[in-house]
Coordinates of C-alpha atoms and ligand atoms in Angstrom, one line a residue:
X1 CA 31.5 -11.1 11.5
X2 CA 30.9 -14.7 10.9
X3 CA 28.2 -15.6 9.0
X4 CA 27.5 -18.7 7.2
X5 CA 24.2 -18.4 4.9
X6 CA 23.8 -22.1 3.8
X7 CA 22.5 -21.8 -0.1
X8 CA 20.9 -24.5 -1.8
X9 CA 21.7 -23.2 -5.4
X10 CA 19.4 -26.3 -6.9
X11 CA 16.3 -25.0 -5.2
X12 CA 13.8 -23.1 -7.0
X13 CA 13.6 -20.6 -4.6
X14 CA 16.4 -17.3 -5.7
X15 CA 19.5 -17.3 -3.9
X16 CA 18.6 -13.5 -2.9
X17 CA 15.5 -14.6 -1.6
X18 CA 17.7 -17.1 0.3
X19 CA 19.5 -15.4 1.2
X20 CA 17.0 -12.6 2.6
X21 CA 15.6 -15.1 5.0
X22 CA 18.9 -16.2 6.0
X23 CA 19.1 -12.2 7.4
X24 CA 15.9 -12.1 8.5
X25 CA 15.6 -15.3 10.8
X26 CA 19.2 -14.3 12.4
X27 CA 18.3 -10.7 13.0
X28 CA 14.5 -12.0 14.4
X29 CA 15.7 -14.3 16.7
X30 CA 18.6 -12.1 17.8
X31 CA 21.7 -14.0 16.7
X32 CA 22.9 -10.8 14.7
X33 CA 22.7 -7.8 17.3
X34 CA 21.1 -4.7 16.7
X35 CA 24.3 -2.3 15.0
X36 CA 26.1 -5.6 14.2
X37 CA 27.9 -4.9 10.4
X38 CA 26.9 -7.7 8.1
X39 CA 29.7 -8.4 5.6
X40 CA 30.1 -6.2 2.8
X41 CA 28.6 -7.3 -0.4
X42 CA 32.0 -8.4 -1.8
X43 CA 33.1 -10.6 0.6
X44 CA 29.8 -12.3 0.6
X45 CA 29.7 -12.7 -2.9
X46 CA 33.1 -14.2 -3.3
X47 CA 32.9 -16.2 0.5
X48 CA 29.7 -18.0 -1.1
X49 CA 30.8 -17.9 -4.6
X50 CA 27.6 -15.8 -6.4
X51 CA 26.7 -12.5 -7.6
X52 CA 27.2 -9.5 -5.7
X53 CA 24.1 -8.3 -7.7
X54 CA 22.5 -11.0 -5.8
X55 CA 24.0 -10.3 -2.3
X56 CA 22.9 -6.3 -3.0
X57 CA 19.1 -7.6 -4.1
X58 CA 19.2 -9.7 -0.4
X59 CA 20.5 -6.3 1.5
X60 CA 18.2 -3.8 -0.3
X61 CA 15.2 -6.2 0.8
X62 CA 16.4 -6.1 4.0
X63 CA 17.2 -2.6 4.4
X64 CA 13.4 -1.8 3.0
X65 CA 11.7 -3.7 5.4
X66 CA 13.5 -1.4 8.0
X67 CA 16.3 -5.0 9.1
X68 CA 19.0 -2.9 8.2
X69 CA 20.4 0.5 7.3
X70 CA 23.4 1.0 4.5
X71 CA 26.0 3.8 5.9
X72 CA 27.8 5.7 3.2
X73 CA 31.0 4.0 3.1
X74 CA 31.2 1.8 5.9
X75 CA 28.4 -0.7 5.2
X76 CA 25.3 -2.3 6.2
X77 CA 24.1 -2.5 9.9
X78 CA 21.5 -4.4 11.7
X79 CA 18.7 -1.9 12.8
X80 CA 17.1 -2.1 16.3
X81 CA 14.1 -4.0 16.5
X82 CA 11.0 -2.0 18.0
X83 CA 9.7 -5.0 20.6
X84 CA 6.4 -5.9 19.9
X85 CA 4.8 -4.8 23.6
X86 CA 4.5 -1.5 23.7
X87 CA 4.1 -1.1 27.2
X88 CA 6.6 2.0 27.1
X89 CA 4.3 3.5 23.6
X90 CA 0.5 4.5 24.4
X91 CA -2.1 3.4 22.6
X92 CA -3.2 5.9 20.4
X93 CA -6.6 5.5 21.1
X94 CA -6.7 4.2 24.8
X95 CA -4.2 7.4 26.1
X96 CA -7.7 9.1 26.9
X97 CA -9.5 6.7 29.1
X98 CA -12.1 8.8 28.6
X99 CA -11.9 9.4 25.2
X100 CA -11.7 5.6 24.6
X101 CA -15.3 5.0 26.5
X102 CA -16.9 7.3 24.2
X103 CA -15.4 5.7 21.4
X104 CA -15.8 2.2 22.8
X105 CA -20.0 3.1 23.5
X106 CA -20.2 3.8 19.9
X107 CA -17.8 1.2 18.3
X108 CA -21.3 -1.3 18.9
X109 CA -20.9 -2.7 15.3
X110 CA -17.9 -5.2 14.3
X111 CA -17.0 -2.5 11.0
X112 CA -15.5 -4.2 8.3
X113 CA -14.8 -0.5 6.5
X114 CA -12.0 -0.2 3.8
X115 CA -10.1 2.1 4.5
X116 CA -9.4 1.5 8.2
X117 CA -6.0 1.0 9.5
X118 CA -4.6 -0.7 12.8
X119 CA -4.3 2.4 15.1
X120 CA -3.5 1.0 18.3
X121 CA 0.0 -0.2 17.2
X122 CA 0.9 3.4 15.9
X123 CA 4.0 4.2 17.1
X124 CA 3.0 7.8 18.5
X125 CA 5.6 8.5 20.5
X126 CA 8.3 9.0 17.8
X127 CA 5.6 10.5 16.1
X128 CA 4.7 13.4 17.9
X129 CA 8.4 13.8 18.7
X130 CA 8.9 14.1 15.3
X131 CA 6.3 16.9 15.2
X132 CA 7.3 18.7 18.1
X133 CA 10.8 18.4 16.7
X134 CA 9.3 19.7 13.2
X135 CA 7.8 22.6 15.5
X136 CA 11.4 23.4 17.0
X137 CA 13.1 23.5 13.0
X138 CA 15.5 26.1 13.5
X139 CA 15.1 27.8 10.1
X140 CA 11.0 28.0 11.0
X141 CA 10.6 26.8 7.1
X142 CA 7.7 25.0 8.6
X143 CA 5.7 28.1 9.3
X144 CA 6.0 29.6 5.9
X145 CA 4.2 27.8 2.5
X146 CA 7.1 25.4 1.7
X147 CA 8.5 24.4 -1.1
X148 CA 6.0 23.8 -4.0
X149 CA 6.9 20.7 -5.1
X150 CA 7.2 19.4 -1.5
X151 CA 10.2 18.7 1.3
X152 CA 13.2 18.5 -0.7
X153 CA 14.4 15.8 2.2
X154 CA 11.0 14.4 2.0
X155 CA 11.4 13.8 -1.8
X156 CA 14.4 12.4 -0.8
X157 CA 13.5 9.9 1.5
X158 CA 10.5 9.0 -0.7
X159 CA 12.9 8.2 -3.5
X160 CA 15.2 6.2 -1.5
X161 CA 12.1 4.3 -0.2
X162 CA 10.8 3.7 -3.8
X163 CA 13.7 2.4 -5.1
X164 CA 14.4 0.2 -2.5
X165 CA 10.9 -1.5 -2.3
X166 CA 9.4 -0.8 -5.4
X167 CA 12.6 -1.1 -7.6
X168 CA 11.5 2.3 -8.8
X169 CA 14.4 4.9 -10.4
X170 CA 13.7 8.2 -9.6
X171 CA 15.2 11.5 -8.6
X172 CA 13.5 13.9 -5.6
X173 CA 13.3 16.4 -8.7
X174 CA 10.7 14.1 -10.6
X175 CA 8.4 13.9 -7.3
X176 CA 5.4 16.4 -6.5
X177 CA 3.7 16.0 -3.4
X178 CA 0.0 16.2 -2.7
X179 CA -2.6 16.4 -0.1
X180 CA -4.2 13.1 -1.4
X181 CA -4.5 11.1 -4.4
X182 CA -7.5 13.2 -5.9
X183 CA -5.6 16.0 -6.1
X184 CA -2.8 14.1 -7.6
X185 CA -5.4 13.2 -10.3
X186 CA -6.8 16.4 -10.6
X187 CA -3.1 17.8 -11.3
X188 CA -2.6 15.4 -14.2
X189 CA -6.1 16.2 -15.8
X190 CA -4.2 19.9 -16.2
X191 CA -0.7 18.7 -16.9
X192 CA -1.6 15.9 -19.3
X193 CA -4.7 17.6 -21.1
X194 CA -7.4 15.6 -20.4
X195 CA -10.3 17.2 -20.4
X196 CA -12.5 15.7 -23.3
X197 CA -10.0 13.0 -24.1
X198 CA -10.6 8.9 -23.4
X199 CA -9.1 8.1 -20.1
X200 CA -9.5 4.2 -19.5
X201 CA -9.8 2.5 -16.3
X202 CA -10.3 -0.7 -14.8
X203 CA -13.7 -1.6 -14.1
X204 CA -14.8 -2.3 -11.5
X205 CA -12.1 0.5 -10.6
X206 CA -11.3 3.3 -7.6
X207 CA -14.8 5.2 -7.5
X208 CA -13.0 8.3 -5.6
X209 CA -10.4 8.6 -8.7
X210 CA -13.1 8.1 -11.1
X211 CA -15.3 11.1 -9.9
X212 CA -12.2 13.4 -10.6
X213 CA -11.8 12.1 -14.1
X214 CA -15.6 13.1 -14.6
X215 CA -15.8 16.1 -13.2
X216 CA -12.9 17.5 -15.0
X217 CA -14.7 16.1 -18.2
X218 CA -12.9 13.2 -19.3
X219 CA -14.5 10.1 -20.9
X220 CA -14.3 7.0 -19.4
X221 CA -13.7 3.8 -21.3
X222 CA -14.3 1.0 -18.8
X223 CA -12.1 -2.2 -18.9
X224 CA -13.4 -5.1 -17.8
X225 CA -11.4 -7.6 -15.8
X226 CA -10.2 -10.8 -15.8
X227 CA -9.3 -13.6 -12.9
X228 CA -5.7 -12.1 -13.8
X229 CA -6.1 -8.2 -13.8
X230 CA -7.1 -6.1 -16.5
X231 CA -8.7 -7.5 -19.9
X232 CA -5.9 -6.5 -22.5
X233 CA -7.3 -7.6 -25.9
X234 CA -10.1 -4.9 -24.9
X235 CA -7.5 -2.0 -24.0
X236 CA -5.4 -2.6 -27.0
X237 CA -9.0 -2.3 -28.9
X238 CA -9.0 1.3 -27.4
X239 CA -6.8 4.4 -27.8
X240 CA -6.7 6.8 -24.9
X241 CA -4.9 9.9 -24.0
X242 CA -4.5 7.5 -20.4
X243 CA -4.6 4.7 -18.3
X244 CA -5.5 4.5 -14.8
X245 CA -4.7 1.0 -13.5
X246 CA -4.2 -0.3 -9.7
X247 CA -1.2 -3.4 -10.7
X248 CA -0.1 -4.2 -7.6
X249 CA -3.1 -5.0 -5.8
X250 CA -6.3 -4.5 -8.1
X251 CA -8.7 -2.3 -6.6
X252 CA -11.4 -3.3 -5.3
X253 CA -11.2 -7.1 -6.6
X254 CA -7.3 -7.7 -5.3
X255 CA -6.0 -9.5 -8.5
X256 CA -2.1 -9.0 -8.7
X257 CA -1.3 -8.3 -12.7
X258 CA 0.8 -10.6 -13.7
X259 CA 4.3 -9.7 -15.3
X260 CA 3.3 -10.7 -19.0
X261 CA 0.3 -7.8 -18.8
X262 CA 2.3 -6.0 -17.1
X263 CA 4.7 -5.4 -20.3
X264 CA 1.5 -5.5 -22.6
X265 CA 0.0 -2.2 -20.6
X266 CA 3.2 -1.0 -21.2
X267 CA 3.8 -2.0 -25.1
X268 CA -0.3 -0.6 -25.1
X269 CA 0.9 3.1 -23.7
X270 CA 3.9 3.2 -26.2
X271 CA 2.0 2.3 -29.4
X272 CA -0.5 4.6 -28.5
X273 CA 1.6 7.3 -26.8
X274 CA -1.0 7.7 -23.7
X275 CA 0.2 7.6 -20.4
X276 CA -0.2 5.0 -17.8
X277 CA -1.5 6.0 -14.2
X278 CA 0.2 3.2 -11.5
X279 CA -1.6 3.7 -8.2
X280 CA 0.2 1.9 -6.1
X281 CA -1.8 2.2 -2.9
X282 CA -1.1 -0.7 -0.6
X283 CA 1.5 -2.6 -2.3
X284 CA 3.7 -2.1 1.5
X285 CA 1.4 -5.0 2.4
X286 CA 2.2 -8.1 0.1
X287 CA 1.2 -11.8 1.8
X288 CA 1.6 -14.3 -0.9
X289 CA 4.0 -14.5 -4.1
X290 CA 7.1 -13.3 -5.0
X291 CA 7.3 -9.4 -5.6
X292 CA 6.3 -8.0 -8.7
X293 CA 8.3 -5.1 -10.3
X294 CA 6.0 -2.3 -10.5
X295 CA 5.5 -1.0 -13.6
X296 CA 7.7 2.1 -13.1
X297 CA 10.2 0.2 -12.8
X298 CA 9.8 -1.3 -16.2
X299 CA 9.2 1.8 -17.8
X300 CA 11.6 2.5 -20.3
X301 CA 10.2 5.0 -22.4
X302 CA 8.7 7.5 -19.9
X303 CA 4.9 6.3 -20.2
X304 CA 3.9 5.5 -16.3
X305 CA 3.2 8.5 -13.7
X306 CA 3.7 6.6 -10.8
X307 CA 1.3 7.3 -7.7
X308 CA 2.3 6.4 -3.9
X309 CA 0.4 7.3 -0.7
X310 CA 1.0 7.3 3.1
X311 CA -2.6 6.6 3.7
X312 CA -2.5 2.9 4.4
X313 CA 1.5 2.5 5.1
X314 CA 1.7 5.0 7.6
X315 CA -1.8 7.6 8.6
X316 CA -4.5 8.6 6.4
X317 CA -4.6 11.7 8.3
X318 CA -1.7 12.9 7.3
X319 CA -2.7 13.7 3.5
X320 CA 0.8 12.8 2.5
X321 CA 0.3 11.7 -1.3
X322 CA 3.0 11.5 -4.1
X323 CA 3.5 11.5 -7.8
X324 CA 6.4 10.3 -9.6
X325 CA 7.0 12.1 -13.3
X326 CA 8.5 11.1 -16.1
X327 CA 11.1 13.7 -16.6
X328 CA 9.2 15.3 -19.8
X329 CA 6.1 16.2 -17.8
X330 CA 7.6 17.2 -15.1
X331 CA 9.4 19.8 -17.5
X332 CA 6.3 20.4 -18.2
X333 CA 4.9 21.0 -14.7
X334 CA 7.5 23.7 -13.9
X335 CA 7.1 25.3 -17.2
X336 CA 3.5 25.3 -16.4
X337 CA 1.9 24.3 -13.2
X338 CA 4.6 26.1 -10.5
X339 CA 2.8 28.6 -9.1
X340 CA 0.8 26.2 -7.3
X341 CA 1.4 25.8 -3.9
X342 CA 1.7 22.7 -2.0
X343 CA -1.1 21.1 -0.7
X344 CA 0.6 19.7 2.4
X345 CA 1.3 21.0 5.4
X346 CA 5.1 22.1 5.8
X347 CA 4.5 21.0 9.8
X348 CA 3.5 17.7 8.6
X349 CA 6.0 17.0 5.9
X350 CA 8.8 18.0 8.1
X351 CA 7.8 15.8 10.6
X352 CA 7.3 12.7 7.7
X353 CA 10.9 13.4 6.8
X354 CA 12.1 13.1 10.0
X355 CA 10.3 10.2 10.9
X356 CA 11.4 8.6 7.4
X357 CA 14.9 9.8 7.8
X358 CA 15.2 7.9 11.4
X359 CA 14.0 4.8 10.3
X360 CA 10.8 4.2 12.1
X361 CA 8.8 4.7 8.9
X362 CA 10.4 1.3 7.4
X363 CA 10.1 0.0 11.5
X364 CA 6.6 0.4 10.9
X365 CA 6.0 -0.9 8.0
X366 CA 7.8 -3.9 9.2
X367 CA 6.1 -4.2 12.1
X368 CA 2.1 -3.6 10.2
X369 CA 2.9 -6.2 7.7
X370 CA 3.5 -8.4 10.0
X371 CA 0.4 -7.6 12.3
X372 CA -1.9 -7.1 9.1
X373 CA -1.1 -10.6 7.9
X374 CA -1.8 -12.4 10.9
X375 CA -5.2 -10.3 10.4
X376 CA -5.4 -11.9 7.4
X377 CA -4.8 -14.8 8.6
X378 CA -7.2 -15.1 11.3
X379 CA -10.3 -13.5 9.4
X380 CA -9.3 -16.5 6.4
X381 CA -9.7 -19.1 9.1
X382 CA -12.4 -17.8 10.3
X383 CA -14.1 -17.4 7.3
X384 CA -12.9 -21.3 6.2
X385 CA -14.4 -22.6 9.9
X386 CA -17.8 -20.8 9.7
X387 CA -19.0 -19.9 6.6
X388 CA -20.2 -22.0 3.7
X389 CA -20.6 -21.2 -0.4
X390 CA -18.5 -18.3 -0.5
X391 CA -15.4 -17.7 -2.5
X392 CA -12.8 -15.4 -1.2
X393 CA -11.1 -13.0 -3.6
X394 CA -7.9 -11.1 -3.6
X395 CA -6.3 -11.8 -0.8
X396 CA -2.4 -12.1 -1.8
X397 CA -1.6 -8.0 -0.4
X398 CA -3.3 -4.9 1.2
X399 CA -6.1 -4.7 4.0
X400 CA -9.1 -6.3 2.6
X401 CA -10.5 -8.7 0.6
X402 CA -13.8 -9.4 -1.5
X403 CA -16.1 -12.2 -0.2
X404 CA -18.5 -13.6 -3.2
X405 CA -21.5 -15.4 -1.9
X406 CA -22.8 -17.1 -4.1
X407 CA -26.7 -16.7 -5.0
X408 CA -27.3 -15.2 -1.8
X409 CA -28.0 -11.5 -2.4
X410 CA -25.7 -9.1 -1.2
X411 CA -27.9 -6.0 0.3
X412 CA -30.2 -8.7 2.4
X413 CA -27.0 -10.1 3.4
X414 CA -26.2 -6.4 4.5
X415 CA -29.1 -5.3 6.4
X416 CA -29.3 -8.6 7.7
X417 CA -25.5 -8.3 9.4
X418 CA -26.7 -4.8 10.5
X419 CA -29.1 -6.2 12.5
X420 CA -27.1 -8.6 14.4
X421 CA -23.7 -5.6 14.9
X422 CA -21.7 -5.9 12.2
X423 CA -21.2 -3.6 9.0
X424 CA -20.1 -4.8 5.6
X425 CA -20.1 -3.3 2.4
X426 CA -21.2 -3.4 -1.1
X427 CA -18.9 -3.1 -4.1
X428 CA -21.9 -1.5 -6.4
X429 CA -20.4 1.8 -6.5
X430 CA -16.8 0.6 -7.9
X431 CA -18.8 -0.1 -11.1
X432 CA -19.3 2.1 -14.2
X433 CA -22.4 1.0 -15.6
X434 CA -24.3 -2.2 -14.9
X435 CA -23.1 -4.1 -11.6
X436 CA -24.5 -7.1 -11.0
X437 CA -26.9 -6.1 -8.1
X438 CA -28.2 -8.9 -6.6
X439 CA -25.0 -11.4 -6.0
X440 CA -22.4 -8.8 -5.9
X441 CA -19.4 -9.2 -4.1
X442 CA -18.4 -7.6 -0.5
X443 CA -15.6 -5.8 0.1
X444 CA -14.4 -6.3 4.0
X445 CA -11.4 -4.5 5.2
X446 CA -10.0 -5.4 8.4
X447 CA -7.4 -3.0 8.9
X448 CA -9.2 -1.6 12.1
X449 CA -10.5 -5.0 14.0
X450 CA -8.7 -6.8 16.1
X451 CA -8.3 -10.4 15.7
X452 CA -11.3 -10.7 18.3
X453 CA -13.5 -8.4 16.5
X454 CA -12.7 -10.4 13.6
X455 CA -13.5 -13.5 14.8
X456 CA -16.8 -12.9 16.1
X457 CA -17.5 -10.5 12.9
X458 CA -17.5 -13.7 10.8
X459 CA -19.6 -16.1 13.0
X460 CA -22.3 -13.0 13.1
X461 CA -21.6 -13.2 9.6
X462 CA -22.7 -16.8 9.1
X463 CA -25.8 -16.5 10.9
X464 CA -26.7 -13.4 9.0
X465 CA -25.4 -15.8 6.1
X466 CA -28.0 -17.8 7.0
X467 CA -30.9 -16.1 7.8
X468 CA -30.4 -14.4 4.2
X469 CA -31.3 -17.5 2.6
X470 CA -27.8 -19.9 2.2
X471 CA -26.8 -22.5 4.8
X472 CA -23.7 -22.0 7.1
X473 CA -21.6 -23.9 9.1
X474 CA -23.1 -22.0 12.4
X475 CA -24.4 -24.2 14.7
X476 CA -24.9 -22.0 17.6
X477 CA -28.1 -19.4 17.1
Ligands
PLP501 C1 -7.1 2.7 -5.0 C2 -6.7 3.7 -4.0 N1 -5.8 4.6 -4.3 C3 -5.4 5.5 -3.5 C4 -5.9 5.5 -2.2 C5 -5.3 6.6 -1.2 O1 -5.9 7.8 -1.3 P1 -5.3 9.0 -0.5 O2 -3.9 9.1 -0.9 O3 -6.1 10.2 -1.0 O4 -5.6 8.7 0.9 C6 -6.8 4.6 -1.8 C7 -7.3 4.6 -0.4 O5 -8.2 4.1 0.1 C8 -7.2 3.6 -2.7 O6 -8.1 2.7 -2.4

């Protein structure tokens, strides 16, 4: 194939990332044909004269975000594109006309919830064939109780994925899946001891993890933040038997830990010998910055449990969670904790592993990313255009941001966006302790909205704005 990537090695930006985009734009606009073979790494490397570590970085980003797949032994091919009508793919939600007027009567308010994901792009046609083909397994290992750790495929697809896009080294041995991330927690409060012990966590931090660590009687030291992540000077005052942290996209306030804290949380765990909790909940969905290694990946000695989730990157109503063990613990876990059964449903994780295995799990992360950011996008705009004395916070990955407005307090602010059809929420509850009450922060996802909904969510926004006491740019009442 000829290809001629044109590399500026004087400019700042890497060659791999260069060369990334080089892929990306040919493959987009349909120069390089779906199954066309891109060279092989070697005769890139030597045909443009650089690494072939570089030339394998460019394919293994392009291969995670679903461009193209590796074949053992033959190479790298371009993937087919899903097309972005999906004339031929039902919405999930409008396949019921009727179905969708009942939902549509009650969907009156604009909701900014967290936790909300774009449904109407879901590609539910491969999905359910995936499930009917899970149904039609020939060795009916979906209708027993499964393998206790999980799908040994499944494993192995999640492992592929992890390294791939989180640079993550790990074996389908040293994975354990569970029916959400609170049971994920409440497995390592067995499996590393906890109860009674210090367990630290961001604050404000992940209210839903939080109320695990308390109920299986652990104390929590609360770490206060910085603009920049987690304040480190006041871990490395503490020593505790963990470390629940949220790296890749703080949660709820969005910060991005930097790669200088992110080797101090790990120099922290290994002085201390605690354990470092990584949820990495959202990090599919990166807008802004170059990527930062998780801290798995850096993980030398064996201190980070790293946590993944299908909730946001693929269906919350799957309950597909995963944990990733260093392999002492997970010694540990089979010495110990085997006779538990899995949490997930065979049916479903069959069906993941197949969906995984065919490609159109990175398709659809491809394809969200791109559909969340112009989200993004349009609620940033809107929120620049219409409203006035607030700072927005956190926006570089995930599906929602934190709005900060000012001295205007945030439950007025609330009740008075209730009134006029929209929901927003307070970010009270993410705090251990105090929270400042009256000018707290809101936390806006916008997963669910359409750009529309968005849109007019924010200029009902700036009149409620308004009407609780701070100018906007609003003109029109
Ligand atoms: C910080 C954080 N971790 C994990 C999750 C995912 O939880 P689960 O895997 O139980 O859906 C979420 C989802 O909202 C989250 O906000």
């Amino acid at each position: 194939m000829d290809v001629s990537p044109f590399i500026k090695k004087e400019e700042s930006s890497p060659i791999y990332l260069q060369l990334y985009h080089y892929f990306r734009e040919q493959i987009e606009s349909g120069r390089l044909a779906s199954e066309a073979k891109l060279p092989s790494i070697r005769q890139l490397s030597q045909t443009l004269n650089i690494s072939k570590n570089t030339v394998e970085l460019a394919y293994q980003q392009l291969v995670a975000e679903g461009y193209i797949e590796g074949k053992d032994k033959k190479g790298y091919f371009v993937l087919k594109l899903d097309p972005f009508d999906f004339k031929h793919e039902p919405d999930l939600i409008s396949s019921d006309a009727s179905k969708n007027k009942e939902l549509q009567k009650e969907k009156t308010f604009i909701d900014f919830h967290y936790g909300n994901i774009e449904l109407s792009r879901f590609p539910i046609k491969s999905w359910k064939k995936c499930l009917i083909d899970a149904l039609n397994d020939p060795n009916q290992e979906v209708y027993s109780y499964g393998n206790r750790q999980g799908h040994k495929g499944l494993r192995e697809e999640i492992a592929k994925y992890l390294f791939q896009a989180r640079g993550v080294q790990c074996s389908a041995n040293q994975i354990i899946l569970t029916a959400g991330t609170q049971l994920a927690i409440q497995l390592l409060c067995q499996l590393l001891s906890l109860r009674n012990t210090k367990v630290a966590m961001e604050n404000p931090g992940y209210d839903e993890v939080r109320r695990i660590f308390e109920s299986q009687h652990c104390e929590i030291v609360p770490i206060s933040l910085e603009e920049d992540g987690i304040h480190m000077e006041e871990l490395e005052k503490v020593s505790a038997s963990c470390a629940y942290v949220t790296p890749s996209h703080q949660f709820p306030m969005g910060m991005v830990l930097p790669i200088h804290k992110r080797i101090k949380l790990l120099q922290w765990a290994q002085k201390h010998s605690s354990y470092i909790i990584e949820d990495d909940y959202d990090s599919e969905f990166r807008y802004q910055g170059q990527p930062i290694p998780s801290l798995k990946s850096l993980d030398t000695n064996g201190n980070v449990i790293y946590l993944g989730t299908f909730s946001k990157s693929f269906l919350p109503a799957a309950r597909v969670s995963y944990v990733v063990l260093p392999d002492d613990l997970m010694k540990r876990f089979q010495a110990e904790f085997s006779f538990y059964n899995q949490s997930v449903s065979p049916l479903i994780q069959e069906a993941l592993f197949l969906f995984m295995r065919n490609g159109h799990f990175s398709r659809h992360i491809r394809k969200m990313r791109t559909i969340y950011q112009a989200k993004q996008k349009v609620l940033l705009e809107a929120i620049d255009k219409f409203l006035t004395g607030v700072t927005v916070i956190g926006q570089k990955a995930g599906l929602h941001l934190l709005l900060e407005c000012g001295k205007v307090d945030a439950r007025k602010l609330l009740k008075q966006a209730e009134t006029l059809g929209v929901k927003i929420y307070l970010t009270e509850q993410y705090w251990l302790g105090a929270s400042p009450h009256s000018n707290q922060s809101i936390i806006m996802g916008y997963g669910g909205l359409t750009e529309e909904e968005i849109k007019i969510g924010i200029q009902k926004l700036a009149m409620a704005l308004k009407q609780a006491g701070r100018p906007s740019k609003f003109i029109q009442e």
